[in-house]
Coordinates of C-alpha atoms in Angstrom, one line a residue:
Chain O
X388 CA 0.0 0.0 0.0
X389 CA 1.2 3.2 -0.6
X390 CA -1.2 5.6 1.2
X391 CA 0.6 7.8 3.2
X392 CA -1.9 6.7 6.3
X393 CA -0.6 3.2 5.8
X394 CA 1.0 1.2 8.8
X395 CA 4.9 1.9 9.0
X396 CA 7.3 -0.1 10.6
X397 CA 7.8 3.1 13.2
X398 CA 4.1 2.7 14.1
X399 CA 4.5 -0.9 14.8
X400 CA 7.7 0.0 17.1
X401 CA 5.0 2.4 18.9
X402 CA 2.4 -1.0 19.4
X403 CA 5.2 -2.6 19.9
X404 CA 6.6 -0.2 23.0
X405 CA 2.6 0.4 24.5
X406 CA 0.9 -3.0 24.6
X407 CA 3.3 -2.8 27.8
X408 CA 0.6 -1.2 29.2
X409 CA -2.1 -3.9 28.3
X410 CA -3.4 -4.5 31.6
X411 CA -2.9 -0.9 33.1
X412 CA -6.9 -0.5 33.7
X413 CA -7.5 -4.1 34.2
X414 CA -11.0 -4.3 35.4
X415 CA -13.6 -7.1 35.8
X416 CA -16.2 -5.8 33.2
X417 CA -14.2 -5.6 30.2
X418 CA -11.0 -6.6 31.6
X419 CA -7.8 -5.4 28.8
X420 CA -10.4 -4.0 26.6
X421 CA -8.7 -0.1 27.6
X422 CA -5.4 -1.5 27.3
X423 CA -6.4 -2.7 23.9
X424 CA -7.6 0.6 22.6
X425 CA -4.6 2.1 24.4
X426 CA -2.2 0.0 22.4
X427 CA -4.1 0.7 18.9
X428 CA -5.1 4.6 19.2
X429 CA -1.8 6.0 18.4
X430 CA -2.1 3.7 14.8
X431 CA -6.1 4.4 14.7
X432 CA -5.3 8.4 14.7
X433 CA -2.9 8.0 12.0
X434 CA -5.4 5.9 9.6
X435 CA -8.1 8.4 10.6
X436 CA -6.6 11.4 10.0
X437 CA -8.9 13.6 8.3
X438 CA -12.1 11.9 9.7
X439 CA -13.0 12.2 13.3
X440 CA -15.9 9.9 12.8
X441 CA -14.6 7.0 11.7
X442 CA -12.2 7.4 14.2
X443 CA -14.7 7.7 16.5
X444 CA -16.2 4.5 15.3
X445 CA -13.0 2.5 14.9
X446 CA -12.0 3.5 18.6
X447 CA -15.6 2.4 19.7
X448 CA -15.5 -1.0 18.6
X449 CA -11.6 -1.2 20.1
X450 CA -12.9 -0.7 23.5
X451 CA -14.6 -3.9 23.0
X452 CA -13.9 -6.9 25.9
X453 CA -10.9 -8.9 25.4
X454 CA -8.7 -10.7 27.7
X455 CA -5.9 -13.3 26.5
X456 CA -2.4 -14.2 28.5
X457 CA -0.7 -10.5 28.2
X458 CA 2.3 -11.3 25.9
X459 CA 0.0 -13.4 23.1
X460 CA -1.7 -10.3 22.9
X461 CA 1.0 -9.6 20.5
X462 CA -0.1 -11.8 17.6
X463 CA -3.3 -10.8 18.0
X464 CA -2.9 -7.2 17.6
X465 CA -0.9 -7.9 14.7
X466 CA -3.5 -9.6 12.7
X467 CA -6.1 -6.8 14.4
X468 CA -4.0 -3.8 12.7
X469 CA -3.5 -5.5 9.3
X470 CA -7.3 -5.9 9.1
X471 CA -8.0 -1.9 10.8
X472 CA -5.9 -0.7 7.8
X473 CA -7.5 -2.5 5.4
X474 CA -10.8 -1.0 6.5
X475 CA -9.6 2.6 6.4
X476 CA -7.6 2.6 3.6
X477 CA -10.1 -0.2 1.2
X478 CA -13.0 -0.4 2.8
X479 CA -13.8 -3.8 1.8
X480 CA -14.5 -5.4 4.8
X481 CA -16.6 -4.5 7.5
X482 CA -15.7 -3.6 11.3
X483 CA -17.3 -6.3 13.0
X484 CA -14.5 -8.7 11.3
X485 CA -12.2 -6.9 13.5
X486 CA -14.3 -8.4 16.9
X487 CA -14.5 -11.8 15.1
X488 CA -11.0 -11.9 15.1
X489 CA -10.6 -10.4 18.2
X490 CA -13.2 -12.9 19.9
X491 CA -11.7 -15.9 17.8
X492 CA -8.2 -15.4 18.7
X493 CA -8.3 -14.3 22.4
X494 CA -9.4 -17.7 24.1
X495 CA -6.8 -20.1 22.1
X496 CA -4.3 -17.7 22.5
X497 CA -4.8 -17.6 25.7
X498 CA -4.2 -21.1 26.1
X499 CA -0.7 -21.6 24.4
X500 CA 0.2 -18.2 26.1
X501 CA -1.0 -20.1 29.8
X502 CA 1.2 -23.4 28.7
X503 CA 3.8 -21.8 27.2
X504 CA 4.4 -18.8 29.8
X505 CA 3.1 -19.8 32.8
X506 CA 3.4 -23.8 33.0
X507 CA 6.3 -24.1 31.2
X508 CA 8.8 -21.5 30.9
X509 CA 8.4 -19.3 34.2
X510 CA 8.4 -22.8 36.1
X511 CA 11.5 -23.8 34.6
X512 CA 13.1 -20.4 34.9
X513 CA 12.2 -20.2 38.7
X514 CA 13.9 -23.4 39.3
X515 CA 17.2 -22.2 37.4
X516 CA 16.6 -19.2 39.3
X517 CA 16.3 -20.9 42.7
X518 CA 18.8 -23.5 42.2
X519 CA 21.3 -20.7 41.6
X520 CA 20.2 -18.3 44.4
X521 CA 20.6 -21.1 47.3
X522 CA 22.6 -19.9 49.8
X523 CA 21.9 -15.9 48.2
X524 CA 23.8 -15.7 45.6
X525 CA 22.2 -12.9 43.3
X526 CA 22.7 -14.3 40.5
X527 CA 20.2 -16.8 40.7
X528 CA 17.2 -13.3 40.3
X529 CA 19.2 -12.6 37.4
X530 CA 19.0 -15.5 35.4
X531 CA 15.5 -16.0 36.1
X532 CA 14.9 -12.6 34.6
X533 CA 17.2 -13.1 31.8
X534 CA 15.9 -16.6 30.4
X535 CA 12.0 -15.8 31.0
X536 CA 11.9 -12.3 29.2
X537 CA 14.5 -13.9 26.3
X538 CA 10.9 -15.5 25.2
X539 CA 8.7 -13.0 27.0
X540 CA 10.2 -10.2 24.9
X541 CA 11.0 -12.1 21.6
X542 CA 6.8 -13.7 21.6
X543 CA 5.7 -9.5 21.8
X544 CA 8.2 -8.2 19.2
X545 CA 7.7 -11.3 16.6
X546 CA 3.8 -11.6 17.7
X547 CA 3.1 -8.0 16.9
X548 CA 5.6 -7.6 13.3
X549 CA 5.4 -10.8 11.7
X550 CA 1.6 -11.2 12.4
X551 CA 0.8 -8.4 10.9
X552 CA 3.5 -9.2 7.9
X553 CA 1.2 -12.5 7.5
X554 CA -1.7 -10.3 8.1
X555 CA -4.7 -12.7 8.1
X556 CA -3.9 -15.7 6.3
X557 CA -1.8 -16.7 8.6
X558 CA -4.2 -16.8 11.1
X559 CA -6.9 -19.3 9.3
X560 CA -3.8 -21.7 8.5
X561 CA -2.6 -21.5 12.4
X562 CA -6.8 -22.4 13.3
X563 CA -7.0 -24.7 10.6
X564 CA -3.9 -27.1 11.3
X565 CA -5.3 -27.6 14.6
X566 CA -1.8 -26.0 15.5
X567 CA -2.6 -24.4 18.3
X568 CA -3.7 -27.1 20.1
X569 CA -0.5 -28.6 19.1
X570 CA 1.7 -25.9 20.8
X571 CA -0.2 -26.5 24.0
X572 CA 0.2 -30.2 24.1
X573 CA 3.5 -30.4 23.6
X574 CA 4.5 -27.1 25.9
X575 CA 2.1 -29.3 28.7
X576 CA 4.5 -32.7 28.2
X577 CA 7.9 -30.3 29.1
X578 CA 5.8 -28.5 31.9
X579 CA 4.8 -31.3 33.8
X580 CA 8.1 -33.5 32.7
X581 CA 9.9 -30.4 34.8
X582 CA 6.9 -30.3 37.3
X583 CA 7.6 -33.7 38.4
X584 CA 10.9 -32.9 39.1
X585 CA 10.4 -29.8 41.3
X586 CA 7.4 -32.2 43.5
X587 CA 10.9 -34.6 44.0
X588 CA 13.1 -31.9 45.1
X589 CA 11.1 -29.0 46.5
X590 CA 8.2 -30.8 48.4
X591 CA 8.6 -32.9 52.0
X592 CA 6.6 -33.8 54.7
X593 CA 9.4 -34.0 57.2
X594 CA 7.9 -37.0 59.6
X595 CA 9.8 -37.2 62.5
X596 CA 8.3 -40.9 64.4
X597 CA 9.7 -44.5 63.9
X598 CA 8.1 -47.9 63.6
X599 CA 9.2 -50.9 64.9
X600 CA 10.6 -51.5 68.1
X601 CA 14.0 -50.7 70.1
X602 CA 16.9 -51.7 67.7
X603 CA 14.6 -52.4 64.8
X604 CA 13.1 -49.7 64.8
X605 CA 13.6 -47.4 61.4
X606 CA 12.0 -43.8 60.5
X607 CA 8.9 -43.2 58.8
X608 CA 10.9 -41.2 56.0
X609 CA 13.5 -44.5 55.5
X610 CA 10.8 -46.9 54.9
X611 CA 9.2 -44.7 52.3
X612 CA 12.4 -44.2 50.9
X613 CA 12.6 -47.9 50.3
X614 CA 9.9 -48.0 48.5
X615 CA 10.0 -45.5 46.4
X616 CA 12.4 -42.0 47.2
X617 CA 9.7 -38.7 48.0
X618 CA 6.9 -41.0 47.7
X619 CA 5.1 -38.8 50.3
X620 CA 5.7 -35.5 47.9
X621 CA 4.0 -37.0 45.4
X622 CA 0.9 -38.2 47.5
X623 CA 1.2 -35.0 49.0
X624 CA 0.7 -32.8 46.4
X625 CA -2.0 -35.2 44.6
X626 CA -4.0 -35.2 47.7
X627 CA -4.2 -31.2 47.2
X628 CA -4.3 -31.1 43.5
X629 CA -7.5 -33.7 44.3
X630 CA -9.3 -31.4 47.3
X631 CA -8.4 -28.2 44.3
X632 CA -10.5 -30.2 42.0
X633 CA -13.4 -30.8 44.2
X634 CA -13.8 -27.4 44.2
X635 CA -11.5 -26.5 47.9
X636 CA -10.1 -22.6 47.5
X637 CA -6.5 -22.5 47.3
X638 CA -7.0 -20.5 50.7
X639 CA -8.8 -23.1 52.6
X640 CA -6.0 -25.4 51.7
X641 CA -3.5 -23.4 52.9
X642 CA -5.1 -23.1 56.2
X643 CA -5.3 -27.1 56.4
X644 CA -1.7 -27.7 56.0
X645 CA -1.2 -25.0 58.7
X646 CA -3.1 -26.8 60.8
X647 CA -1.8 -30.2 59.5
X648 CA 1.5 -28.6 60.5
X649 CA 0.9 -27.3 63.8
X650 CA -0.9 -30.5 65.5
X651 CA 1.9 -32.2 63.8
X652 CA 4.6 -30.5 66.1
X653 CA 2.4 -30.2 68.7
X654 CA 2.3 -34.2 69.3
X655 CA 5.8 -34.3 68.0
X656 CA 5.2 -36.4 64.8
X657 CA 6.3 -33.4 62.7
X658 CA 9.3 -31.4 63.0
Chain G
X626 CA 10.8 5.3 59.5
X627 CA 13.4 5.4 56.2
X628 CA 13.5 2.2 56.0
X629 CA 9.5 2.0 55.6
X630 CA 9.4 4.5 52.9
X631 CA 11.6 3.0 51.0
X632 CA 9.8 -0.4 51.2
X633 CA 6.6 1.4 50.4
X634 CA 8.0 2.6 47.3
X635 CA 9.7 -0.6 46.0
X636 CA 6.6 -2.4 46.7
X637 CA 4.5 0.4 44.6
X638 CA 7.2 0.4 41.5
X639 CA 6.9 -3.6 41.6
X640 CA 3.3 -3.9 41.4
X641 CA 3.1 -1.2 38.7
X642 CA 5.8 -3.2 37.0
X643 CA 3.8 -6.6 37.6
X644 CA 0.4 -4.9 36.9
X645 CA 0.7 -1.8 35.0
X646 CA 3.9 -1.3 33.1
X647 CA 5.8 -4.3 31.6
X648 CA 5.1 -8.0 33.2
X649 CA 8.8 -8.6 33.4
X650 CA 7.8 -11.1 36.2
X651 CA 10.2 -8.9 38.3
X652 CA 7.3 -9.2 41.2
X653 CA 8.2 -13.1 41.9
X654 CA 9.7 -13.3 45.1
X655 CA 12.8 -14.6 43.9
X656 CA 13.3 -11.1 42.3
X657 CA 11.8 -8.8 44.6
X658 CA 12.7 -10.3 47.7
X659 CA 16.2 -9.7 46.5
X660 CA 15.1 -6.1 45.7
X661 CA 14.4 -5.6 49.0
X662 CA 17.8 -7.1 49.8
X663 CA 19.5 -4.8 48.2
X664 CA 17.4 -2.0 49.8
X665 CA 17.9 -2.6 52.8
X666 CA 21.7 -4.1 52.9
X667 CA 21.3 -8.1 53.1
X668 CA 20.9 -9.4 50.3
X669 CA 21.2 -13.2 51.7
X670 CA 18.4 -13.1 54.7
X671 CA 16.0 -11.7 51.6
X672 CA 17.2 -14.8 49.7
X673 CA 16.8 -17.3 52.6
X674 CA 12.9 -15.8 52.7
X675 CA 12.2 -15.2 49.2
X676 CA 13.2 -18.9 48.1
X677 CA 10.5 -20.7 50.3
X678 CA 8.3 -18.3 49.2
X679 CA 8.6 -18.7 46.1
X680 CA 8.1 -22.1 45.8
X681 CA 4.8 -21.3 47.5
X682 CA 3.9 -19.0 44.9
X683 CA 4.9 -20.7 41.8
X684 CA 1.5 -21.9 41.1
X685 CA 0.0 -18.5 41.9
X686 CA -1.1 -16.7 38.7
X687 CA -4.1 -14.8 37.5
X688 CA -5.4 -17.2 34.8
X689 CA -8.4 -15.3 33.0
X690 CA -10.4 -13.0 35.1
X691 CA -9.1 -14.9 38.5
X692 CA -7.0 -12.8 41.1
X693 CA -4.1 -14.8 42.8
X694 CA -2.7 -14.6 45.7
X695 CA -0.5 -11.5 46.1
X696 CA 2.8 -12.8 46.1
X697 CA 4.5 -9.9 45.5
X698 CA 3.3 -7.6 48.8
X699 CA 4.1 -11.0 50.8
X700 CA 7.4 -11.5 49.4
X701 CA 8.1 -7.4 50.2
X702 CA 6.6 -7.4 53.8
X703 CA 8.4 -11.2 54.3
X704 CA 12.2 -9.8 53.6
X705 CA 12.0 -6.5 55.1
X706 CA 10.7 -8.3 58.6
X707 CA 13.7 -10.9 58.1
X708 CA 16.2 -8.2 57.4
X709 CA 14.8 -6.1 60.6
X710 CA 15.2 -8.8 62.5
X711 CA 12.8 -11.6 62.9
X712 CA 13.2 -15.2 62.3
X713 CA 13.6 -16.5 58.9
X714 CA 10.5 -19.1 59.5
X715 CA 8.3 -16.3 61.2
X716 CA 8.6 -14.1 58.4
X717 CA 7.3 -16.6 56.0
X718 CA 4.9 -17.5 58.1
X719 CA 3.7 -13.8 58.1
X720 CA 4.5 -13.4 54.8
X721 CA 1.5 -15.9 53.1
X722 CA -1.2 -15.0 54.7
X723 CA -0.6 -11.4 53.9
X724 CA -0.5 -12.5 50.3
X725 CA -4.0 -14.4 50.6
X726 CA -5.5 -11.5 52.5
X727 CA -4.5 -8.7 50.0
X728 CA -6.4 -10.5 47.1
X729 CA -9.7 -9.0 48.3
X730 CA -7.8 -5.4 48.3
X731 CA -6.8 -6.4 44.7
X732 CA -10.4 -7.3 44.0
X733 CA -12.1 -4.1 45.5
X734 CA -9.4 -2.2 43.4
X735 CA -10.2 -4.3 40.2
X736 CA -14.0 -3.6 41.0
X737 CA -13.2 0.1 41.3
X738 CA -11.6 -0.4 37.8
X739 CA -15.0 -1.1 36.2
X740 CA -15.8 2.7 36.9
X741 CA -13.4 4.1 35.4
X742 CA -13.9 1.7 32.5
X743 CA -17.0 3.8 32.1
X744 CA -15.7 7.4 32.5
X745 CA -13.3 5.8 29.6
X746 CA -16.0 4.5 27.6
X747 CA -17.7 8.7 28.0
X748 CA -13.9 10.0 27.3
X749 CA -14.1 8.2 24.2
X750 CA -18.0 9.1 23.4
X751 CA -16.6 12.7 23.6
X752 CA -13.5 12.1 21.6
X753 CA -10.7 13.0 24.3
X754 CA -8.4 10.6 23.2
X755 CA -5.6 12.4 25.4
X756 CA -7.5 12.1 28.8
X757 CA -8.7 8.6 27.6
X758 CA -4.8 7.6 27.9
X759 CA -4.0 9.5 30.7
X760 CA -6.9 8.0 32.6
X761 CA -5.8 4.1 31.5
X762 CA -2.6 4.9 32.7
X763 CA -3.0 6.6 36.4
X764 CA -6.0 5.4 37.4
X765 CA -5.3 1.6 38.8
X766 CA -2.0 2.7 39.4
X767 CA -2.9 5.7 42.3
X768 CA -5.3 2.8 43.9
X769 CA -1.8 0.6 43.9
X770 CA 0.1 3.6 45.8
X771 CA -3.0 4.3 48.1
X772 CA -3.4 0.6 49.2
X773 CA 0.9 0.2 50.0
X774 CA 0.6 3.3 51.9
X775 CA -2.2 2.0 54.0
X776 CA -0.6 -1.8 53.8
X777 CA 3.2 -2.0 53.5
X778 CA 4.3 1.4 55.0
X779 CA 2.6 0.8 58.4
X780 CA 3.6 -3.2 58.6
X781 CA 6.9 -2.0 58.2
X782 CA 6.9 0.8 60.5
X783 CA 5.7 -0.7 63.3
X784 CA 6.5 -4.5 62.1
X785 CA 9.3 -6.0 63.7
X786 CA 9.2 -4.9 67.4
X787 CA 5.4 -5.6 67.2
X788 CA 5.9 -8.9 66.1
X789 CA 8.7 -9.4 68.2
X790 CA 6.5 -8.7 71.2
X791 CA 3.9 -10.7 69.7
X792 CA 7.0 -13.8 69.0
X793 CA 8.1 -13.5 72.8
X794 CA 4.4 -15.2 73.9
X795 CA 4.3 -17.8 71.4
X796 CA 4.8 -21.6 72.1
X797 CA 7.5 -23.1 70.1
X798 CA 5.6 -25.8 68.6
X799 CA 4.0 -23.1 66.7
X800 CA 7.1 -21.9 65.0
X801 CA 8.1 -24.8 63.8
X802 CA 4.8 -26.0 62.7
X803 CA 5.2 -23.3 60.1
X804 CA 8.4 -24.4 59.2
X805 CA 6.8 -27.7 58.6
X806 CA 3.8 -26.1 56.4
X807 CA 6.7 -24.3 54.6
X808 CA 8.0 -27.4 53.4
X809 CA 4.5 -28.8 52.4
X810 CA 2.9 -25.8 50.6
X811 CA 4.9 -26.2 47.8
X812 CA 2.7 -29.0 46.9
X813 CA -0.4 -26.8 46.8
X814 CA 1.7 -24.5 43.7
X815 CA 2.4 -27.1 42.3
X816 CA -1.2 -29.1 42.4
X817 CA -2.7 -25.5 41.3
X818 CA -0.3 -25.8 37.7
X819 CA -1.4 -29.6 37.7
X820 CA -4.9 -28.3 38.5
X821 CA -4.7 -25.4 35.5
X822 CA -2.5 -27.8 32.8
X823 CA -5.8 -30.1 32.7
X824 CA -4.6 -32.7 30.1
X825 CA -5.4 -35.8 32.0
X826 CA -3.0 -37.8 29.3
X827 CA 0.0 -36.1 29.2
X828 CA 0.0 -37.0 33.4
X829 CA 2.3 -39.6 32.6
X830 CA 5.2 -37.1 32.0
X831 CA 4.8 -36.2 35.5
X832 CA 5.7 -39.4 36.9
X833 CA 8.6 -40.2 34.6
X834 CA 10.3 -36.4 35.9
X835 CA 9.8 -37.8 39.3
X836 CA 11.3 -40.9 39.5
X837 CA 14.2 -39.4 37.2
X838 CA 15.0 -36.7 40.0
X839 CA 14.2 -39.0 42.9
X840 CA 16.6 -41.8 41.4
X841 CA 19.0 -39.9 39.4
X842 CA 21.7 -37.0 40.3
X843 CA 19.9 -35.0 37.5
X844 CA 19.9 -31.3 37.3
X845 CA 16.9 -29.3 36.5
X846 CA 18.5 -28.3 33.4
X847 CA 19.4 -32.1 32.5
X848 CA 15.7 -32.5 32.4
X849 CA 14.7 -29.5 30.8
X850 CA 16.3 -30.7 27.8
X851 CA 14.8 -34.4 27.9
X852 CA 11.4 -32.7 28.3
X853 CA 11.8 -30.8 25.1
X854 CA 12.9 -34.3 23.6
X855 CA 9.8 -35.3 25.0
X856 CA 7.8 -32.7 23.5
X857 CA 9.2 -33.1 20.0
X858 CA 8.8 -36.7 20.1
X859 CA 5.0 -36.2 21.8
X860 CA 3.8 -34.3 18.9
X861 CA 5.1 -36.5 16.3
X862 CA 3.9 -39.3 17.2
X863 CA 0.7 -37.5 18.5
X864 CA 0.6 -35.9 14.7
X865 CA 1.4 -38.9 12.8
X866 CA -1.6 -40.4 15.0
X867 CA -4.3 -38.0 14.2
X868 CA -3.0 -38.2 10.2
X869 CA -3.6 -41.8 10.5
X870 CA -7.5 -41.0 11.3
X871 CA -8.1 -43.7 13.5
X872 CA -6.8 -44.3 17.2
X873 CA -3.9 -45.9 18.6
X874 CA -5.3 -49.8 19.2
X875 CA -5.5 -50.4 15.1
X876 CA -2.1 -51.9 15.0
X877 CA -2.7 -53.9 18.0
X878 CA -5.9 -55.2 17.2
X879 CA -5.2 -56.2 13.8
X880 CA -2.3 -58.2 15.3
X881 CA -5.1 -59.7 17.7
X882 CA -6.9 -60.9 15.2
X883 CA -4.0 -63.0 13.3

């Protein structure tokens, strides 16, 4: 295109720089729908220019709900601005596709963002983070900070230019391919791999009584180690993941171990 | 009194950070416990808190429209109370319920949100584009600063001798039993990402990272790099599956039927 109100590689710098600011008005209504239009006004104005209605219109329809996992917004508003320039500069296609793509995108997205980001990469981080910081070495922070925002940084850059490089078809071959769900599966499979680790070396239930009489006798923790190392971990934290399914808060949980804990010590089986 | 300020302020630049302005992940405790370190001149106590801590919170995330637990104003309050003085175990004992308790602030400040949504939504009606992004970005943040002022600067303040006085009545059994609960509530992190993963067939993967690191002298790392063979490998097979059209007992019961 060739309009002078077309989308510049400057103006993508500027989406780039303020979808930063996403979540700054986060609210339960319509949640990072003013982040959104905060993100695309600076671009809207420039394809508007001239035209205070449509811009009016087009900044309307941008302060429609959405909510996604913060850095797959990216992608999203990358396929969002190729389709708002096409309908300022063309006019071929109508403004509602804009909140079908919007709507599409947001909960799939949200998804690989959650598996990717939050199961996957920030667990792992945190535990080259921790492993490094044990006995407060600062450069355990560090790392964490490096190696989670090397893919938090590259998946907002890459998700807002290439997108909107691939502009729409793209999208429908990503949907299409079922790929999506592939991304998710496979970022699960490394999660929980790495998951079952950390329940092996960061959960115990340190059981302090023995069985068995006099010189026989051996501690709770030794016989479960002969069966199986941590065994209590594991059983540990599937008993919790259970009572979270049933429907327990995360809060009420946290006051049962508490009080697991403290009649534990207090009749000396714990300690 | 410093000291407090200074808190406060880390503690409001962090949650902007975490909620406003970036999403580095810079509020984990790993990283802002060690903030607070820094601050305040110890940067191993903070450490010493902020791991167990973090291993709490490492499940805690808002997924959708959910508020977690704030692990951020825990970590911050956690630290500074170490570094002033108090036990290591007391101060992460403090430290999570403090982050459970400041959720419903975060709610009531995400509720107060929704009216400003509105006075956005007239902004906009009116075509003041300027105040429109002036209002996104001060509005949530102001409710931030006015909730550490009220929160973290008066916990700090009057924190440690408070709680010391509080510390001198308590039975011992008690202190421990939170160090005991601090080596449990890992699990409940980690069952919330079990919880929030949700694929009941890739559970296996679980088990075979567990046995390696309860059998094995393997390094997180050394896994990480088997789980992304794992991956690869997962979603070849899983691919070459689905191309197939059919499910994975054809092979087997065509061989049955020989």
């Amino acid at each position: 295109m060739t309009d002078a109100r077309a989308i510049t590689r400057k103006d993508l710098m500027g989406v780039f720089w303020r979808q930063f600011c996403l979540q700054a008005s986060w609210n339960y209504e319509r949640m990072q729908a003013g982040g959104w239009l905060f993100i695309v006004l600076p671009v809207l104005q420039k394809l508007y220019k001239g035209n205070p209605e449509g811009l009016k219109k087009a900044a309307t329809r941008n302060l429609e709900f959405f909510n996604t996992q913060p850095y797959l917004a990216a992608p999203i508003l990358g396929v969002a601005l190729a389709l708002e320039e096409r309908i300022a500069l063309k006019g071929d296609i109508g403004g509602d596709s804009v909140t079908a793509i919007k709507v599409g995108m947001q909960g799939p997205f949200a998804g690989v963002g959650d598996s990717m980001f939050w199961f996957t990469i920030r667990p792992i981080a945190l535990g080259l983070g921790i492993s490094l910081a044990e006995g407060g070495n600062i450069l355990g922070p560090i790392v964490f900070l490096l190696v989670f925002n090397v893919f938090h940084l590259a998946t907002r850059y890459y998700g807002v230019t290439e997108t909107y490089k691939l502009g729409t078809g793209f999208m429908s071959s990503l949907a299409s391919g079922g790929v999506i769900q592939r991304i998710s599966e496979a970022a699960s499979v490394l999660g929980l791999t790495v998951l079952g680790v950390m329940i092996a070396q960061m959960v115990s239930i340190p059981f302090t009584f023995k069985l068995g009489v006099g010189e026989a006798a051996k501690t709770f923790v030794s016989i479960i180690d002969s069966i199986i190392p941590n065994l209590e971990a594991l059983g540990l934290t599937f008993l919790l993941w259970y009572m979270l399914r049933k429907g327990i808060t995360p809060v009420r949980i946290l006051y049962l171990v508490l009080a697991f804990s403290l009649i534990g010590t207090f009749f000396k089986f714990l300690g | 009194m410093t000291e407090a300020i200074i808190i406060t302020i880390i503690a409001t630049l962090l949650a902007w950070e975490s909620q406003s302005f970036g999403q580095f992940q810079m509020h984990n405790p790993l990283v802002s416990g060690t903030i607070v370190g820094l601050a305040l001149g110890d940067v191993k106590t903070a450490i010493e808190v902020a791991i167990p801590l973090q291993l709490i919170f490492m499940g805690a995330m808002g997924i959708g429209a959910s508020t977690p637990p704030d692990a951020l104003l825990g970590a911050i309050l956690g630290t500074s109370l170490a570094i002033k003085g108090i036990e290591v175990e007391t101060a992460i004992a403090l430290a999570v319920p403090v982050a459970f308790v400041a959720v419903s602030l975060n709610t009531l400040i995400r509720t107060i949100n929704t009216f400003t949504m509105h006075y956005m939504d007239r902004l906009i009606a009116k075509e003041n584009y300027k105040l429109f992004n002036i209002v996104h970005l001060t509005f949530n943040p102001a409710l931030i600063l006015i909730r550490n002022i009220l929160v973290v600067f008066p916990a700090v303040y009057y924190g440690a001798e408070a709680v010391q006085a509080v510390l001198d009545v308590i039975p011992p059994f008690i202190i421990s039993g939170f160090n005991v609960a601090g080596k449990m509530l890992p699990a409940l992190g980690f069952g919330m990402l079990i919880n929030m993963i949700g694929i009941p067939h890739l559970m296996p993967f679980l088990f075979i990272g567990f046995i390696l690191a309860s059998y094995l002298p393997i390094t997180l790392i050394g896994v990480s790099v088997l789980g992304v063979a794992f991956a690869l490998l997962y979603d070849y097979f899983a691919t070459k599956l689905k191309a197939k059209g059919g499910g994975g007992g054809d092979d087997l019961s065509a061989l049955m039927k020989d």
